[in-house]
CSV table of C-alpha atoms in Angstrom, one decimal:
chain,number,residue,atom,x,y,z
A,20,MET,CA,-39.9,-9.6,240.5
A,21,LYS,CA,-36.2,-8.5,240.5
A,22,ILE,CA,-35.4,-11.6,238.2
A,23,SER,CA,-38.1,-10.7,235.8
A,24,ARG,CA,-37.0,-7.1,235.4
A,25,PHE,CA,-33.4,-8.5,234.7
A,26,ILE,CA,-34.5,-10.9,232.1
A,27,CYS,CA,-36.6,-8.1,230.4
A,28,LEU,CA,-33.6,-5.8,230.5
A,29,THR,CA,-31.3,-8.2,229.2
A,30,ILE,CA,-33.6,-9.0,226.1
A,31,ILE,CA,-33.8,-5.3,225.4
A,32,ILE,CA,-30.2,-5.0,225.5
A,33,ILE,CA,-29.8,-8.0,223.1
A,34,VAL,CA,-32.4,-6.6,220.6
A,35,ILE,CA,-30.7,-3.2,220.4
A,36,ALA,CA,-27.3,-5.1,219.9
A,37,ILE,CA,-28.8,-7.0,217.1
A,38,LEU,CA,-30.3,-3.9,215.5
A,39,TRP,CA,-26.9,-2.1,215.8
A,40,PHE,CA,-25.0,-4.9,214.2
A,41,ASP,CA,-27.6,-5.3,211.3
A,42,GLU,CA,-27.3,-1.4,210.5
A,43,SER,CA,-23.5,-1.0,210.8
A,44,ASN,CA,-21.9,-4.3,210.0
A,45,ALA,CA,-24.2,-6.7,208.3
A,46,PRO,CA,-23.3,-6.6,204.4
A,47,THR,CA,-26.2,-5.8,202.1
A,48,THR,CA,-26.4,-7.5,198.8
A,49,LEU,CA,-27.9,-5.6,195.9
A,50,ASN,CA,-30.7,-8.0,194.5
A,51,GLN,CA,-28.6,-11.0,195.1
A,52,GLU,CA,-31.2,-13.2,193.3
A,53,GLN,CA,-30.2,-11.6,189.8
A,54,TRP,CA,-26.5,-12.4,190.2
A,55,ASP,CA,-25.4,-15.9,188.9
A,56,ASN,CA,-24.6,-18.5,191.5
A,57,GLY,CA,-21.0,-18.5,192.4
A,58,GLU,CA,-20.3,-15.1,190.9
A,59,GLU,CA,-17.3,-13.3,192.5
A,60,THR,CA,-18.1,-10.3,194.5
A,61,ILE,CA,-16.5,-7.4,196.3
A,62,LYS,CA,-17.4,-5.7,199.5
A,63,LEU,CA,-17.8,-1.8,199.6
A,64,THR,CA,-17.8,0.0,202.8
A,65,ILE,CA,-19.8,3.1,202.9
A,66,HIS,CA,-19.1,5.9,205.4
A,67,PRO,CA,-21.3,8.4,206.9
A,68,GLU,CA,-19.2,11.2,205.3
A,69,ASP,CA,-20.2,9.8,201.9
A,70,VAL,CA,-23.7,11.3,202.3
A,71,HIS,CA,-22.1,14.6,201.2
A,72,LYS,CA,-20.0,13.5,198.1
A,73,GLY,CA,-21.1,12.7,194.5
A,74,ASN,CA,-23.0,13.7,191.5
A,75,LEU,CA,-26.5,13.5,193.3
A,76,VAL,CA,-25.9,15.5,196.4
A,77,LEU,CA,-28.7,18.0,196.9
A,78,VAL,CA,-27.5,21.6,197.4
A,79,ASN,CA,-30.2,24.3,197.9
A,80,GLN,CA,-31.3,26.9,200.6
A,81,GLU,CA,-31.6,24.0,203.1
A,82,TYR,CA,-28.8,21.6,202.4
A,83,GLY,CA,-25.3,23.2,202.2
A,84,ILE,CA,-22.0,21.7,201.1
A,85,LYS,CA,-18.6,21.2,202.8
A,86,GLU,CA,-15.7,22.7,201.2
A,87,ASN,CA,-13.8,19.4,201.1
A,88,ASN,CA,-16.8,17.9,199.1
A,89,VAL,CA,-15.8,19.8,195.9
A,90,LYS,CA,-14.8,17.6,193.0
A,91,ASN,CA,-11.2,17.0,192.8
A,92,ASP,CA,-10.5,17.1,189.2
A,93,LEU,CA,-11.4,20.8,188.6
A,94,ILE,CA,-9.4,22.4,185.6
A,95,ASN,CA,-9.1,25.8,184.2
A,96,LEU,CA,-11.0,25.7,180.8
A,97,PHE,CA,-9.1,28.7,179.2
A,98,GLU,CA,-5.8,27.0,180.1
A,99,ASN,CA,-6.8,23.6,178.6
A,100,GLN,CA,-8.0,24.6,175.2
A,101,ASP,CA,-7.1,21.2,173.8
A,102,LEU,CA,-9.6,19.6,176.1
A,103,ILE,CA,-12.7,21.8,175.2
A,104,ALA,CA,-14.9,21.5,172.2
A,105,ASP,CA,-16.2,24.4,170.0
A,106,TYR,CA,-17.9,26.9,172.3
A,107,GLY,CA,-16.9,30.2,173.8
A,108,LEU,CA,-15.9,31.2,177.4
A,109,LEU,CA,-17.1,34.3,179.1
A,110,ASP,CA,-13.9,34.7,180.9
A,111,LYS,CA,-10.4,33.3,181.6
A,112,ASN,CA,-11.0,32.0,185.0
A,113,ILE,CA,-13.9,29.4,184.5
A,114,GLN,CA,-13.3,26.1,186.1
A,115,LEU,CA,-15.1,22.8,185.9
A,116,SER,CA,-14.8,19.1,186.7
A,117,LYS,CA,-12.8,17.4,184.0
A,118,GLU,CA,-15.3,14.5,184.1
A,119,VAL,CA,-18.2,16.9,183.4
A,120,MET,CA,-16.2,18.7,180.6
A,121,VAL,CA,-16.0,15.3,178.9
A,122,HIS,CA,-19.9,15.0,178.9
A,123,PHE,CA,-20.5,18.8,178.0
A,124,ASN,CA,-18.1,18.4,175.0
A,125,ALA,CA,-20.0,15.4,173.7
A,126,MET,CA,-23.3,17.3,174.1
A,127,VAL,CA,-22.0,20.4,172.2
A,128,GLU,CA,-20.8,18.2,169.3
A,129,ALA,CA,-24.2,16.4,169.1
A,130,ALA,CA,-26.0,19.9,169.2
A,131,LYS,CA,-23.8,21.0,166.3
A,132,LYS,CA,-25.2,18.3,164.1
A,133,ASP,CA,-28.8,19.8,164.8
A,134,GLY,CA,-27.8,23.3,164.0
A,135,ALA,CA,-27.0,24.6,167.5
A,136,THR,CA,-23.6,26.0,167.1
A,137,ASP,CA,-23.2,29.1,169.2
A,138,PHE,CA,-22.8,27.8,172.9
A,139,LEU,CA,-20.7,29.6,175.4
A,140,ILE,CA,-20.0,29.0,179.1
A,141,SER,CA,-20.4,32.0,181.4
A,142,SER,CA,-19.9,30.5,184.8
A,143,GLY,CA,-18.6,27.1,186.3
A,144,TYR,CA,-17.1,26.3,189.7
A,145,ARG,CA,-17.1,28.9,192.4
A,146,GLY,CA,-15.0,28.9,195.6
A,147,PHE,CA,-16.4,29.9,198.7
A,148,LYS,CA,-15.0,33.3,198.7
A,149,GLN,CA,-16.2,33.9,195.2
A,150,GLN,CA,-19.8,32.8,195.9
A,151,LYS,CA,-19.7,35.1,199.1
A,152,LYS,CA,-18.7,38.1,197.2
A,153,LEU,CA,-21.2,37.3,194.5
A,154,TYR,CA,-24.1,37.1,197.1
A,155,GLN,CA,-23.0,40.3,198.8
A,156,GLU,CA,-23.1,42.0,195.4
A,157,MET,CA,-26.2,40.5,193.9
A,158,GLY,CA,-28.3,39.9,197.0
A,159,LYS,CA,-30.6,37.0,198.0
A,160,GLU,CA,-32.9,37.4,195.1
A,161,PHE,CA,-30.2,36.8,192.4
A,162,ALA,CA,-27.7,34.6,194.4
A,163,LEU,CA,-27.4,32.2,197.1
A,164,PRO,CA,-25.0,32.3,200.1
A,165,ALA,CA,-21.7,30.8,200.2
A,166,GLY,CA,-22.0,27.0,201.0
A,167,PHE,CA,-25.5,26.7,199.5
A,168,SER,CA,-24.7,27.2,195.7
A,169,GLU,CA,-24.3,24.2,193.3
A,170,HIS,CA,-21.7,26.0,191.5
A,171,GLN,CA,-19.5,25.3,194.5
A,172,LEU,CA,-19.5,21.5,193.5
A,173,GLY,CA,-17.8,21.8,190.3
A,174,ILE,CA,-20.5,19.9,188.3
A,175,SER,CA,-22.9,22.7,187.5
A,176,LEU,CA,-22.4,25.4,184.9
A,177,ASP,CA,-24.3,28.4,183.3
A,178,VAL,CA,-24.5,27.9,179.6
A,179,GLY,CA,-25.4,30.6,177.2
A,180,SER,CA,-25.8,31.5,173.4
A,181,SER,CA,-23.9,34.2,171.7
A,182,GLU,CA,-27.4,34.5,169.6
A,183,GLY,CA,-29.3,35.9,172.6
A,184,LYS,CA,-31.4,34.9,175.6
A,185,MET,CA,-30.9,31.1,176.2
A,186,GLU,CA,-34.6,30.2,176.2
A,187,LYS,CA,-35.3,31.9,172.9
A,188,THR,CA,-32.1,30.6,171.0
A,189,ASP,CA,-31.5,27.2,169.3
A,190,GLU,CA,-29.0,26.3,171.8
A,191,GLY,CA,-31.3,26.8,174.7
A,192,LYS,CA,-34.2,25.0,173.1
A,193,TRP,CA,-31.7,22.1,172.4
A,194,ILE,CA,-30.5,21.9,175.9
A,195,ALA,CA,-34.0,21.8,177.2
A,196,GLU,CA,-34.9,18.9,175.1
A,197,ASN,CA,-31.6,17.0,174.9
A,198,ALA,CA,-29.4,17.6,177.9
A,199,TRP,CA,-30.6,14.6,179.8
A,200,ASN,CA,-29.1,12.2,177.1
A,201,TYR,CA,-25.8,13.4,178.0
A,202,GLY,CA,-26.2,13.1,181.9
A,203,PHE,CA,-27.3,16.7,182.4
A,204,ILE,CA,-30.4,18.3,183.9
A,205,LEU,CA,-31.9,21.5,183.7
A,206,ARG,CA,-31.8,22.2,187.4
A,207,TYR,CA,-34.4,25.2,187.6
A,208,PRO,CA,-37.3,24.6,185.2
A,209,LYS,CA,-40.0,27.1,184.9
A,210,ASP,CA,-42.7,24.7,186.4
A,211,LYS,CA,-40.9,23.6,189.3
A,212,THR,CA,-39.9,26.8,191.2
A,213,ALA,CA,-42.4,26.0,194.2
A,214,ILE,CA,-40.1,22.7,194.6
A,215,THR,CA,-36.5,24.1,193.9
A,216,GLY,CA,-37.2,27.5,195.4
A,217,ILE,CA,-35.4,29.2,192.5
A,218,GLU,CA,-36.6,31.2,189.7
A,219,TYR,CA,-36.6,29.7,186.2
A,220,GLU,CA,-33.0,29.5,185.0
A,221,PRO,CA,-32.8,28.1,181.3
A,222,TRP,CA,-29.0,28.4,181.5
A,223,HIS,CA,-28.3,26.5,184.6
A,224,ILE,CA,-27.4,22.9,184.0
A,225,ARG,CA,-26.1,20.2,186.3
A,226,TYR,CA,-24.4,17.0,185.7
A,227,VAL,CA,-26.1,13.9,187.5
A,228,GLY,CA,-25.1,11.2,184.9
A,229,LYS,CA,-27.0,8.3,183.4
A,230,PRO,CA,-29.3,6.6,184.3
A,231,HIS,CA,-30.3,9.3,186.7
A,232,SER,CA,-30.9,12.1,184.1
A,233,LYS,CA,-32.9,9.7,182.0
A,234,ILE,CA,-35.3,8.7,184.9
A,235,MET,CA,-35.8,12.3,185.9
A,236,HIS,CA,-36.5,13.3,182.3
A,237,ASP,CA,-39.0,10.5,182.0
A,238,LYS,CA,-40.6,11.2,185.1
A,239,ASP,CA,-40.4,15.1,184.9
A,240,TYR,CA,-38.7,15.1,188.2
A,241,VAL,CA,-36.2,17.7,189.6
A,242,LEU,CA,-33.5,16.6,191.9
A,243,GLU,CA,-35.5,17.1,195.0
A,244,GLU,CA,-38.4,14.9,193.6
A,245,TYR,CA,-35.9,12.4,192.3
A,246,LEU,CA,-34.0,11.8,195.5
A,247,ALA,CA,-37.5,11.4,197.5
A,248,PHE,CA,-38.5,8.8,194.9
A,249,LEU,CA,-35.3,6.9,195.5
A,250,LYS,CA,-35.6,7.0,199.1
A,251,ASP,CA,-39.2,5.8,198.9
A,252,LYS,CA,-38.5,3.0,196.5
A,253,LYS,CA,-35.3,1.9,198.0
A,254,ASN,CA,-34.4,0.0,194.9
A,255,VAL,CA,-35.0,0.9,191.1
A,256,GLU,CA,-34.1,-1.2,188.0
A,257,VAL,CA,-33.9,0.5,184.6
A,258,LEU,CA,-32.7,-0.1,181.1
A,259,VAL,CA,-30.8,2.8,179.4
A,260,ASP,CA,-29.0,2.5,176.2
A,261,GLY,CA,-29.2,-1.3,176.4
A,262,ILE,CA,-27.4,-1.3,179.9
A,263,LYS,CA,-29.4,-2.5,182.9
A,264,TYR,CA,-28.8,-0.4,185.9
A,265,ASN,CA,-29.7,-1.2,189.6
A,266,ILE,CA,-30.1,1.7,191.9
A,267,SER,CA,-30.3,1.2,195.6
A,268,TYR,CA,-30.9,3.6,198.3
A,269,TYR,CA,-29.4,3.3,201.9
A,270,PRO,CA,-29.9,5.3,204.9
A,271,ILE,CA,-26.5,5.8,206.6
A,272,MET,CA,-25.9,6.6,210.1
A,273,LYS,CA,-23.0,4.3,210.5
A,274,PRO,CA,-20.5,2.5,208.3
A,275,LYS,CA,-22.3,0.0,206.3
A,276,SER,CA,-21.0,-2.8,203.9
A,277,VAL,CA,-22.5,-3.4,200.4
A,278,ILE,CA,-21.8,-6.4,198.4
A,279,VAL,CA,-21.5,-6.1,194.5
A,280,PRO,CA,-20.4,-8.4,191.7
A,281,THR,CA,-16.6,-7.9,190.7
A,282,ASP,CA,-17.4,-7.4,187.0
A,283,TYR,CA,-20.0,-4.9,187.4
A,284,GLY,CA,-19.4,-1.0,187.3
A,285,TYR,CA,-20.7,1.1,190.2
A,286,GLU,CA,-21.0,4.7,191.3
A,287,ILE,CA,-21.7,5.9,194.9
A,288,SER,CA,-23.2,9.3,195.7
A,289,GLY,CA,-24.9,10.7,198.8
A,290,ASP,CA,-28.0,12.7,198.9
A,291,ASN,CA,-26.6,15.3,201.1
A,292,PHE,CA,-28.8,14.8,204.2
A,293,ASN,CA,-29.0,11.2,205.4
A,294,GLY,CA,-28.6,8.6,202.6
A,295,VAL,CA,-26.2,7.1,199.9
A,296,ILE,CA,-27.3,5.9,196.4
A,297,VAL,CA,-25.5,2.9,194.9
A,298,THR,CA,-25.6,2.6,191.1
A,299,ILE,CA,-24.4,-0.5,189.5
A,300,HIS,CA,-24.3,-1.7,186.0
A,301,LYS,CA,-22.7,-4.3,183.7
């Protein structure tokens, strides 16, 4: 009897050890069958802290951010006039990710060709102290507490028009129809308030990048729905602008190795709760 119990216990320990190794150490290859035989690869190591970083992190009343997860390429727009396109700034202290600025500039230039020429930025990145002050002044009906606002990531901004209310202007209508083509999403649409928990904000856009903005546009998803979709599917392939993208979702509790071909570009973003999305393209 004692020997049987010992054998059973030993088997259980071995199974647990195998599962632990599989989750934390065994490399995962993204759709290996699609790569050519003998193609060179690199091994990426994804860490649990990566769950809280990247362009796809979900920030809302339930999922907050850490101060060190803010984009590290913030710049003051007023002090870098040579880097911005033809749009107004509501004040001299607006900051934004330099990467996001590049895409916003391209979007504004495209909108001008369609007659939408009167954009202005009213708000960009907000620090913890600034968000805390805003929440105290505006209250929970009009602001989110410090640590729970997308503005603290450096990739969200409030865009207005000098011609009037955003939803009624050419600028607002153009953003609603075309922002996805430049990697942006309208974060709080009118018909998704039950999901986002935020009232309609036609001025608030957030950068997620392609191909994610394209998929969200085609499926009419807000970020909450899109992340749930990726978590359920685990792997998605899509063709955008002639580029083939492979998007994989991994639950992360321990460091994990992911193998990708060396001549493919890749991006890594957490979802801000328990997973990481790896997007590769050629």
